Short mmCIF file of C-alpha atoms in Angstrom, two decimals:
data_model
loop_
_atom_site.label_atom_id
_atom_site.label_comp_id
_atom_site.label_asym_id
_atom_site.label_seq_id
_atom_site.Cartn_x
_atom_site.Cartn_y
_atom_site.Cartn_z
CA MET E 12 -6.28 21.64 34.70
CA LEU E 13 -4.89 20.78 31.28
CA SER E 14 -7.02 18.36 29.30
CA ILE E 15 -4.64 15.45 29.56
CA SER E 16 -5.61 11.81 29.68
CA GLN E 17 -5.59 10.04 33.05
CA LEU E 18 -4.07 6.70 33.80
CA VAL E 19 -6.77 4.43 34.99
CA ASP E 20 -5.14 1.02 35.22
CA MET E 21 -1.84 -0.70 34.68
CA GLN E 22 -1.47 -4.39 34.07
CA TRP E 23 1.86 -6.12 33.62
CA LYS E 24 3.17 -9.46 32.39
CA LEU E 25 6.47 -11.10 32.50
CA GLY E 26 7.27 -13.46 29.63
CA MET E 27 10.03 -15.24 27.89
CA ALA E 28 10.44 -14.98 24.10
CA VAL E 29 11.26 -18.50 23.01
CA SER E 30 11.34 -18.41 19.26
CA SER E 31 10.52 -15.98 16.36
CA ASP E 32 10.38 -15.87 12.55
CA THR E 33 13.84 -14.33 12.48
CA CYS E 34 15.45 -16.37 15.31
CA ARG E 35 14.34 -19.89 16.05
CA SER E 36 16.08 -20.18 19.37
CA LEU E 37 15.64 -17.15 21.61
CA ASN E 38 15.97 -16.92 25.34
CA SER E 39 14.81 -13.38 25.98
CA PRO E 40 12.81 -12.27 29.01
CA TYR E 41 10.59 -9.22 28.66
CA VAL E 42 8.02 -7.18 30.62
CA SER E 43 4.91 -6.06 28.88
CA LEU E 44 2.63 -3.35 30.25
CA LEU E 45 -0.95 -2.57 29.41
CA LEU E 46 -2.10 0.89 30.32
CA LYS E 47 -5.72 1.86 30.46
CA ILE E 48 -6.08 5.58 29.73
CA ALA E 49 -9.09 7.68 30.09
CA GLU E 50 -9.08 10.41 27.44
CA PRO E 51 -10.41 13.89 28.30
CA SER E 52 -13.59 12.89 26.40
CA GLY E 53 -14.12 10.07 28.86
CA GLN E 54 -13.30 7.37 26.34
CA ILE E 55 -11.00 4.65 27.65
CA CYS E 56 -8.20 3.53 25.32
CA GLN E 57 -5.55 0.97 25.79
CA ARG E 58 -1.82 1.24 25.12
CA SER E 59 0.49 -1.61 25.44
CA PHE E 60 4.28 -1.86 25.11
CA GLU E 61 7.18 -4.17 25.88
CA MET E 62 10.54 -3.71 27.52
CA THR E 63 13.58 -5.85 27.91
CA ILE E 64 14.80 -6.41 31.41
CA PRO E 65 17.47 -3.71 31.34
CA GLN E 66 14.88 -1.30 29.85
CA PHE E 67 12.44 -2.20 32.61
CA GLN E 68 15.10 -1.68 35.25
CA ASN E 69 15.63 1.85 33.88
CA PHE E 70 11.88 2.30 33.85
CA HIS E 71 11.65 1.26 37.48
CA LYS E 72 14.54 3.60 38.40
CA GLN E 73 12.66 6.55 36.83
CA PHE E 74 9.68 5.85 39.05
CA LYS E 75 11.75 5.44 42.15
CA GLU E 76 13.33 8.84 41.42
CA MET E 77 9.85 10.40 40.98
CA ALA E 78 8.70 8.86 44.28
CA ALA E 79 11.85 10.18 46.02
CA VAL E 80 11.23 13.74 44.68
CA MET E 81 7.72 13.69 46.05
CA GLU E 82 8.75 12.92 49.60
CA MET R 7 -14.22 -1.47 -30.37
CA LEU R 8 -13.64 2.14 -31.39
CA LEU R 9 -12.69 4.92 -29.00
CA VAL R 10 -14.98 7.94 -29.01
CA LEU R 11 -12.91 11.00 -28.30
CA SER R 12 -14.57 14.14 -26.81
CA GLU R 13 -14.29 17.48 -28.52
CA ASP R 14 -12.01 18.82 -25.81
CA HIS R 15 -9.80 15.74 -26.08
CA LYS R 16 -9.54 16.17 -29.87
CA GLU R 17 -8.71 19.85 -29.38
CA HIS R 18 -5.93 19.01 -26.94
CA LEU R 19 -4.42 16.47 -29.28
CA SER R 20 -4.63 18.89 -32.29
CA PHE R 21 -1.32 20.34 -31.05
CA LEU R 22 0.59 17.08 -31.93
CA PRO R 23 0.67 17.39 -35.79
CA LYS R 24 2.14 20.93 -35.35
CA VAL R 25 5.38 19.60 -33.88
CA ASP R 26 7.83 17.07 -35.39
CA SER R 27 7.97 13.37 -34.67
CA ALA R 28 10.87 13.66 -32.20
CA VAL R 29 8.82 15.99 -30.10
CA VAL R 30 5.77 13.63 -30.19
CA GLY R 31 8.02 10.88 -29.06
CA GLU R 32 9.27 13.07 -26.18
CA PHE R 33 5.68 13.93 -25.22
CA GLY R 34 4.92 10.16 -25.25
CA ARG R 35 7.81 9.56 -22.83
CA ILE R 36 6.65 12.39 -20.54
CA ALA R 37 3.10 11.00 -20.62
CA LEU R 38 4.29 7.56 -19.57
CA GLU R 39 6.42 9.05 -16.78
CA PHE R 40 3.23 10.92 -15.70
CA LEU R 41 1.54 7.57 -15.31
CA ARG R 42 4.44 5.98 -13.42
CA ARG R 43 5.46 8.86 -11.17
CA GLY R 44 3.30 11.88 -11.73
CA THR R 45 4.45 15.16 -13.37
CA SER R 46 5.91 18.47 -12.50
CA PRO R 47 5.15 21.96 -13.93
CA LYS R 48 8.92 22.37 -14.69
CA ILE R 49 8.80 19.75 -17.38
CA TYR R 50 5.95 21.47 -19.19
CA GLU R 51 7.53 24.90 -18.80
CA GLY R 52 10.83 23.71 -20.36
CA ALA R 53 9.06 22.17 -23.39
CA ALA R 54 6.79 25.24 -23.80
CA ARG R 55 9.84 27.55 -23.85
CA LYS R 56 11.64 25.45 -26.50
CA LEU R 57 8.59 25.24 -28.74
CA SER R 58 7.47 28.84 -28.10
CA VAL R 59 3.95 27.93 -27.17
CA PRO R 60 1.92 28.51 -23.97
CA VAL R 61 2.52 25.97 -21.15
CA GLU R 62 -1.19 25.05 -21.18
CA THR R 63 -0.89 23.86 -24.81
CA VAL R 64 1.99 21.51 -23.89
CA GLN R 65 0.21 20.28 -20.83
CA HIS R 66 -3.01 19.58 -22.68
CA GLY R 67 -1.10 17.82 -25.45
CA VAL R 68 0.74 15.52 -22.98
CA GLU R 69 -2.44 14.87 -20.95
CA GLY R 70 -4.42 14.21 -24.10
CA LEU R 71 -1.81 11.73 -25.24
CA MET R 72 -1.78 9.97 -21.86
CA PHE R 73 -5.56 9.74 -21.84
CA LEU R 74 -5.49 8.29 -25.37
CA MET R 75 -2.98 5.68 -24.17
CA THR R 76 -4.82 4.77 -20.98
CA GLU R 77 -8.20 4.49 -22.69
CA SER R 78 -6.82 2.31 -25.47
CA SER R 79 -4.92 0.04 -22.97
CA LYS R 80 -7.93 -0.08 -20.67
CA HIS R 81 -10.12 -1.69 -23.41
CA MET R 82 -7.28 -3.56 -25.02
CA ILE R 83 -8.28 -2.31 -28.39
CA SER R 84 -6.82 -3.95 -31.44
CA GLU R 85 -4.27 -2.30 -33.79
CA VAL R 86 -6.98 -1.77 -36.44
CA ASP R 87 -9.43 -0.23 -34.03
CA PHE R 88 -6.71 1.99 -32.61
CA LEU R 89 -5.81 3.32 -36.08
CA ASP R 90 -9.59 3.81 -36.94
CA SER R 91 -10.17 5.70 -33.70
CA VAL R 92 -7.17 8.00 -34.34
CA LEU R 93 -8.21 8.56 -37.99
CA VAL R 94 -11.02 10.80 -36.80
CA LEU R 95 -8.31 13.24 -35.61
CA GLY R 96 -7.23 13.81 -39.25
CA PHE R 97 -3.53 13.36 -38.52
CA GLY R 98 -1.03 12.37 -41.17
CA GLU R 99 0.03 8.74 -41.73
CA GLU R 100 3.40 9.23 -40.05
CA LEU R 101 1.86 10.60 -36.85
CA ASN R 102 -0.77 7.86 -36.76
CA GLN R 103 2.04 5.29 -36.92
CA ILE R 104 3.98 6.97 -34.16
CA LEU R 105 0.91 6.89 -31.98
CA LEU R 106 0.29 3.26 -32.81
CA GLN R 107 3.88 2.28 -32.01
CA LEU R 108 3.59 4.13 -28.67
CA TYR R 109 0.49 2.12 -27.87
CA LEU R 110 1.80 -1.22 -28.95
CA GLN R 111 5.08 -0.86 -27.11
CA HIS R 112 3.56 0.32 -23.78
CA HIS R 113 0.00 -1.09 -23.42
CA ALA R 114 1.08 -4.04 -21.30
CA GLN R 115 2.96 -1.77 -18.97
CA ILE R 116 0.09 0.75 -18.80
CA ARG R 117 -2.35 -2.05 -17.95
CA SER R 118 -0.13 -3.25 -15.17
CA ILE R 119 0.01 0.33 -13.73
CA LEU R 120 -3.76 0.76 -14.09
CA SER R 121 -4.43 -2.57 -12.32
CA GLN R 122 -2.72 -1.22 -9.21
CA LEU R 123 -4.91 1.86 -8.99
CA PRO R 124 -8.11 0.79 -7.05
CA SER R 125 -6.45 -0.42 -3.81
CA ASN R 126 -9.02 0.49 -1.14
CA LEU R 127 -8.23 -2.27 1.35
CA PRO R 128 -4.84 -2.69 2.96
CA ALA R 129 -3.02 -5.64 1.55
CA TYR R 130 -0.76 -8.22 3.14
CA HIS R 131 2.90 -7.31 3.16
CA ASN R 132 4.54 -9.54 5.79
CA LEU R 133 3.85 -11.40 9.03
CA GLU R 134 6.40 -11.47 11.82
CA TRP R 135 5.77 -13.80 14.73
CA ARG R 136 7.20 -14.63 18.10
CA LEU R 137 6.50 -17.53 20.47
CA ASP R 138 6.39 -16.41 24.08
CA VAL R 139 5.95 -18.06 27.37
CA GLN R 140 4.10 -15.93 29.95
CA LEU R 141 5.62 -16.63 33.34
CA ALA R 142 3.83 -14.10 35.61
CA SER R 143 1.28 -11.29 35.60
CA ARG R 144 -0.08 -8.82 38.07
CA PRO R 145 -2.89 -11.12 39.33
CA LEU R 146 -1.09 -14.43 39.02
CA ARG R 147 2.47 -15.66 39.55
CA GLN R 148 4.18 -18.96 38.59
CA GLN R 149 2.54 -19.48 35.18
CA VAL R 150 3.54 -21.27 32.05
CA VAL R 151 1.30 -19.94 29.35
CA PRO R 152 2.41 -20.21 25.71
CA MET R 153 1.34 -17.23 23.54
CA VAL R 154 1.98 -16.36 19.94
CA THR R 155 2.57 -12.65 19.17
CA MET R 156 2.28 -11.54 15.60
CA ARG R 157 2.90 -8.39 13.72
CA LEU R 158 0.84 -8.13 10.55
CA LEU R 159 2.46 -5.63 8.12
CA LEU R 160 0.13 -4.12 5.61
CA VAL R 161 0.61 -1.93 2.61
CA GLY R 162 -1.72 0.49 0.84
CA GLY R 163 -5.36 1.04 1.93
CA GLY R 164 -5.69 4.71 1.09
CA ALA R 165 -3.08 5.68 3.64
CA GLY R 166 -0.60 4.97 0.91
CA GLY R 167 2.17 3.76 3.11
CA HIS R 168 2.72 0.91 5.47
CA SER R 169 0.66 0.14 8.51
CA SER R 170 0.97 -2.67 11.05
CA ARG R 171 -1.20 -4.39 13.62
CA VAL R 172 0.13 -6.34 16.56
CA LEU R 173 -2.00 -9.37 17.54
CA GLN R 174 -1.68 -12.09 20.16
CA THR R 175 -3.19 -15.54 20.33
CA ASP R 176 -2.87 -18.88 22.17
CA PRO R 177 -1.70 -21.95 20.26
CA SER R 178 -5.12 -23.59 19.91
CA SER R 179 -6.65 -20.42 18.40
CA LEU R 180 -3.70 -20.21 16.06
CA LEU R 181 -4.34 -23.84 14.96
CA HIS R 182 -7.96 -22.98 14.33
CA LEU R 183 -6.83 -19.93 12.34
CA ILE R 184 -4.55 -22.00 10.25
CA SER R 185 -7.25 -24.66 9.52
CA THR R 186 -9.75 -21.88 8.56
CA LEU R 187 -7.25 -20.31 6.16
CA GLU R 188 -6.45 -23.70 4.68
CA ALA R 189 -10.13 -24.41 4.15
CA ALA R 190 -10.46 -21.10 2.38
CA LEU R 191 -7.49 -21.95 0.06
CA ALA R 192 -9.02 -25.36 -0.60
CA THR R 193 -12.21 -23.76 -2.03
CA MET R 194 -10.17 -22.57 -4.93
CA LYS R 195 -9.86 -26.14 -6.02
CA SER R 196 -13.57 -26.95 -5.69
CA SER R 197 -15.41 -27.82 -8.86
CA HIS R 198 -17.63 -24.69 -8.49
CA ALA R 199 -14.59 -22.39 -8.41
CA ARG R 200 -12.91 -24.19 -11.29
CA ARG R 201 -16.05 -23.81 -13.42
CA ILE R 202 -16.04 -20.06 -12.75
CA PHE R 203 -12.36 -19.53 -13.55
CA ARG R 204 -12.72 -21.56 -16.76
CA ASN R 205 -15.66 -19.38 -17.88
CA ILE R 206 -13.80 -16.16 -17.20
CA LYS R 207 -10.79 -17.15 -19.30
#
């Protein structure tokens, strides 16, 4: 086995960006993911990132393809 | 206050009277560029070739000149003290005047460069923010939770370049943060702080 980190948990959130310092009137939905990763040393670290809806749909498509390949 | 120059320093500077004033002026310019942007061996090699002296002599001359300027600027020594400090080198009147002019013209700029040197902690550069409404999460659907996401952009801090931290908070914590920061700013106007600032000036 390679010493690669393992995915331990995945949390998601769906939100709507309403306003920002550069644009006071936004209307932008996004998905944010929080991954809990166990490093080879055993230490757990967290990585979070955001996607727009089209990006998330692409993300979802990748996983569906992975699942299809495994069948 | 008089500068006390070490023997090595005096030796490095002893090269200066052997070249003419235009060259001293040029060395002064190189020394200041050194402070602003660092130096490269090519500059020293070019000058050494033109003057037919070893590269080391040119390098020591420029570095000695730079050190003289930074030490003088650091302590903000007066014109008189500068001339007295330089007298010990035994240079001619013309060279002493050139060095003095170099000091007078650039000490403010040198002080401003020196003040930026000890930056150990990252410093504020910019704050970007976004107001979000969380609508759903893995454990709970049909929510309406306002959240403020911020990106704090920092500069310096040993890493040299830029770094950023992404933070998230709810509106009431943000209000608390704002009032804490305002209270901190308000202490600048307290009589205790005013007394201290008056005494420093």
